[in-house]
Coordinates of C-alpha atoms in Angstrom, one line a residue:
M542 CA 117.2 241.6 -104.9
P543 CA 114.5 242.9 -108.0
D544 CA 111.1 245.2 -107.5
N545 CA 109.6 242.3 -109.3
P546 CA 110.3 239.1 -108.5
T547 CA 110.6 236.7 -111.0
P548 CA 108.3 233.4 -110.7
T549 CA 111.7 231.3 -110.5
H550 CA 112.8 234.1 -107.8
R551 CA 109.6 234.1 -106.1
T552 CA 110.3 229.4 -105.7
L553 CA 113.7 229.8 -104.3
K554 CA 112.5 231.7 -102.0
T555 CA 109.9 229.9 -101.4
W556 CA 112.3 227.0 -100.7
Q557 CA 114.6 228.3 -98.7
K558 CA 112.1 229.8 -96.5
A559 CA 110.9 225.3 -95.8
L560 CA 114.8 225.1 -95.4
R561 CA 114.9 227.1 -92.6
L562 CA 112.3 225.4 -91.0
L563 CA 113.1 222.1 -92.0
L564 CA 116.5 223.3 -90.3
D565 CA 115.2 225.1 -87.3
V566 CA 112.3 222.0 -86.0
L567 CA 115.5 220.1 -86.6
V568 CA 117.9 221.4 -84.7
L569 CA 115.6 222.5 -82.1
G570 CA 114.4 218.8 -81.7
A571 CA 117.7 217.6 -81.8
A572 CA 119.3 219.7 -79.4
A573 CA 116.4 219.7 -76.1
L574 CA 116.8 215.4 -77.5
W575 CA 120.2 216.0 -76.9
V576 CA 120.0 218.1 -73.7
I577 CA 118.0 214.8 -72.1
L578 CA 120.2 212.2 -73.6
V579 CA 123.2 213.6 -72.3
S580 CA 121.8 214.5 -68.7
L581 CA 120.5 211.1 -68.0
D582 CA 124.6 209.9 -69.7
T583 CA 125.6 212.2 -66.8
L584 CA 124.0 210.9 -64.4
D585 CA 124.6 207.3 -64.5
N586 CA 128.1 207.2 -65.4
M587 CA 129.0 211.0 -62.9
T588 CA 130.9 212.0 -65.6
F589 CA 130.4 215.1 -68.2
G590 CA 131.4 215.0 -71.4
G591 CA 133.4 211.4 -70.9
T592 CA 131.6 208.8 -72.3
G593 CA 131.4 207.4 -75.1
F594 CA 127.6 207.4 -76.6
Y595 CA 128.6 211.5 -75.1
L596 CA 131.4 211.4 -78.4
K597 CA 128.9 210.3 -80.4
V598 CA 125.5 212.1 -79.9
Q599 CA 128.1 215.4 -79.4
F600 CA 130.1 214.8 -82.9
W601 CA 127.0 214.6 -85.1
L602 CA 124.6 217.0 -83.1
C603 CA 127.7 219.6 -83.8
I604 CA 127.5 218.5 -87.2
L605 CA 123.5 219.3 -87.3
F606 CA 125.0 223.1 -85.9
L607 CA 127.1 223.8 -88.5
V608 CA 124.9 223.1 -91.5
D609 CA 122.1 225.1 -90.1
L610 CA 125.0 228.2 -89.6
T611 CA 126.4 227.8 -93.3
V612 CA 122.6 227.9 -94.4
D613 CA 122.0 230.8 -92.6
M614 CA 125.5 232.2 -94.3
A615 CA 124.7 230.7 -98.0
F616 CA 121.4 232.1 -97.3
S617 CA 122.4 235.5 -96.5
E618 CA 122.9 238.4 -98.6
H619 CA 126.6 240.2 -97.1
R620 CA 127.7 236.2 -96.3
F621 CA 131.7 237.8 -95.0
R622 CA 129.6 239.8 -92.0
Y623 CA 127.5 237.2 -91.4
L624 CA 130.7 234.7 -90.3
G625 CA 132.8 237.2 -88.8
H626 CA 129.3 238.0 -86.5
H627 CA 128.6 234.0 -86.2
A628 CA 132.4 233.4 -85.6
V629 CA 131.8 232.2 -81.7
S630 CA 129.3 229.8 -82.9
Y631 CA 131.0 228.5 -85.4
L632 CA 133.6 227.8 -82.6
M633 CA 131.2 226.4 -80.5
C634 CA 129.6 223.8 -82.4
V635 CA 133.3 222.1 -82.7
P636 CA 133.2 218.5 -81.4
Y637 CA 136.0 220.4 -79.9
L638 CA 136.3 215.5 -77.5
V639 CA 135.4 214.0 -81.5
L640 CA 138.8 215.3 -82.4
F641 CA 140.8 214.9 -79.9
N642 CA 140.0 211.3 -79.5
F643 CA 140.6 210.7 -83.1
F644 CA 143.7 211.8 -82.8
G645 CA 145.2 210.1 -80.3
I646 CA 145.1 213.4 -78.0
V647 CA 144.5 213.0 -73.9
P648 CA 143.1 215.8 -72.6
S649 CA 143.2 216.7 -68.8
G650 CA 140.7 216.9 -66.2
I651 CA 139.7 220.1 -66.1
L652 CA 140.3 221.1 -70.2
Q653 CA 138.0 217.8 -71.1
F654 CA 135.0 219.1 -68.6
V655 CA 135.2 222.5 -70.8
L656 CA 135.1 221.4 -73.8
G657 CA 132.1 218.8 -73.3
I658 CA 130.3 221.6 -72.5
I659 CA 131.1 224.3 -75.3
P660 CA 129.0 222.4 -78.0
L661 CA 125.8 222.1 -74.5
V662 CA 126.2 225.5 -74.1
R663 CA 125.8 226.8 -77.7
A664 CA 122.4 223.9 -77.5
V665 CA 121.3 225.7 -74.9
F666 CA 121.7 229.0 -76.7
V667 CA 120.0 227.3 -80.0
L668 CA 116.9 226.8 -77.7
A669 CA 116.5 230.4 -76.9
E670 CA 117.6 230.9 -80.9
V671 CA 115.1 229.0 -82.2
L672 CA 112.4 230.0 -80.1
R673 CA 112.3 233.4 -80.1
A674 CA 112.5 233.7 -84.0
M675 CA 109.1 231.0 -84.0
N676 CA 107.8 234.3 -82.1
M677 CA 106.7 237.0 -83.9
E678 CA 106.2 239.8 -80.4
R679 CA 109.6 240.7 -80.3
S680 CA 109.0 241.0 -76.5
L681 CA 107.4 238.0 -75.5
S682 CA 110.2 236.2 -77.4
M683 CA 113.3 237.7 -76.1
L684 CA 111.3 237.3 -72.6
G685 CA 110.4 233.6 -73.7
A686 CA 114.4 233.5 -74.6
Y687 CA 115.5 235.1 -71.2
I688 CA 113.5 231.8 -69.2
V689 CA 114.8 229.1 -71.6
L690 CA 118.3 230.4 -70.9
L691 CA 118.4 231.8 -66.8
A692 CA 116.6 227.9 -66.6
A693 CA 119.3 226.1 -68.7
I694 CA 121.7 227.9 -66.5
V695 CA 120.0 226.9 -63.6
Y696 CA 120.0 223.0 -64.4
F697 CA 123.3 222.2 -65.7
A698 CA 124.9 224.7 -63.2
S699 CA 123.1 221.7 -60.2
M700 CA 124.1 218.9 -62.9
I701 CA 127.7 220.5 -63.2
F702 CA 127.9 221.2 -59.1
Y703 CA 126.9 217.4 -58.9
V704 CA 128.7 215.5 -60.4
A705 CA 132.1 217.2 -59.7
E706 CA 130.3 217.2 -55.2
Y707 CA 129.6 214.3 -54.9
G708 CA 130.7 211.8 -52.5
V709 CA 133.1 215.1 -51.8
N710 CA 130.5 217.3 -50.4
P711 CA 128.2 215.4 -47.4
G712 CA 125.8 219.1 -48.4
V713 CA 125.2 217.4 -51.9
H714 CA 123.1 214.1 -51.7
S715 CA 121.2 214.7 -54.3
L716 CA 121.1 216.7 -57.4
R717 CA 117.8 217.9 -55.1
S718 CA 120.1 219.5 -53.2
A719 CA 122.5 220.7 -56.0
V720 CA 119.6 222.8 -58.0
Y721 CA 118.1 224.3 -54.3
W722 CA 122.2 225.2 -54.7
A723 CA 121.5 226.7 -57.5
V724 CA 119.1 228.8 -57.4
M725 CA 120.5 229.7 -54.2
C726 CA 123.3 231.8 -55.1
M727 CA 121.6 232.9 -58.8
S728 CA 119.4 234.5 -56.7
T729 CA 122.6 236.3 -54.8
T730 CA 120.6 235.1 -50.9
G731 CA 123.7 232.7 -51.2
S732 CA 123.5 229.3 -49.9
D733 CA 124.6 227.0 -47.0
I734 CA 125.3 224.2 -49.0
A735 CA 129.2 225.0 -49.7
E736 CA 132.0 224.2 -52.1
Y737 CA 134.0 221.8 -51.7
T738 CA 135.9 221.6 -55.4
D739 CA 137.7 224.4 -57.1
I740 CA 135.1 223.5 -60.3
G741 CA 131.8 224.3 -57.3
K742 CA 134.2 227.2 -56.1
I743 CA 134.0 228.9 -60.1
L744 CA 130.6 228.0 -59.5
A745 CA 129.1 229.9 -57.3
P746 CA 130.3 233.6 -58.1
V747 CA 129.5 233.0 -62.1
L748 CA 125.7 231.6 -60.9
A749 CA 125.5 235.3 -58.4
G750 CA 126.3 237.7 -62.2
M751 CA 124.5 235.7 -63.8
G752 CA 121.7 236.7 -61.6
L753 CA 122.6 240.6 -61.1
I754 CA 122.4 240.5 -64.9
F755 CA 119.3 238.5 -66.0
F756 CA 117.0 239.7 -62.3
P757 CA 116.6 243.6 -63.7
V758 CA 116.0 241.8 -67.4
F759 CA 112.5 240.3 -66.2
T760 CA 111.9 243.3 -64.3
V761 CA 111.9 245.5 -67.3
Y762 CA 109.8 243.6 -69.3
I763 CA 107.3 242.8 -66.6
S764 CA 106.9 246.8 -66.4
D765 CA 106.8 247.4 -70.1
A766 CA 103.8 244.6 -70.1
I767 CA 102.2 246.3 -67.3
N768 CA 103.1 249.8 -68.4
G769 CA 101.3 248.8 -72.1
S770 CA 98.5 247.2 -71.0
S771 CA 97.6 250.2 -68.8
D772 CA 97.9 252.2 -71.6
P773 CA 94.8 253.1 -73.0
A774 CA 96.6 254.2 -76.8
Q775 CA 98.1 250.7 -77.6
S776 CA 94.6 248.8 -75.8

């Protein structure tokens, strides 16, 4: 990059920043809208990722995510390094269910379930990443990203558990009871609602493990914030 950028170079950088901001806003809005629409569709049909509406929304949102990643790579000074670091993100943005449906491939129940939630997981990470990028204070941005991820994990685990256990588990009679189950599992204290399905039995230890990871992080951030506010040298 030249020490004294030319007017053309400055104009190019300005357009890059404007395009980057536009994509951030579009991705953030699309991810939030998709979470809402998919939640309503899932609870209405009691299936996760199997309806035509879900496939259409998933396809276009995945295209937007791929465009966002590709533009970032085009603006990067080390494109191959960027591609290597974001290979998993690219894989998470592929609309697998749409491709399977196009080629007439019918995945099994569990595989369809997993492939359906992969782009949704990517949407949650996009929400956290964009919120962090929009916050200039690093500690607050990281804390905000963790809070978004924690809330998203609890919510989607509750919805998955509700769809899987409703009608099978007498303890799961509403989404509220599923949310209670997810919160208690993540707090590592355990819930009085037992898991009846294989999906529920897998989710329970996963949530407990995530709770062991996330809660110490919150403790560290709160301790740093208290120590920073009480330090006269930083006031």
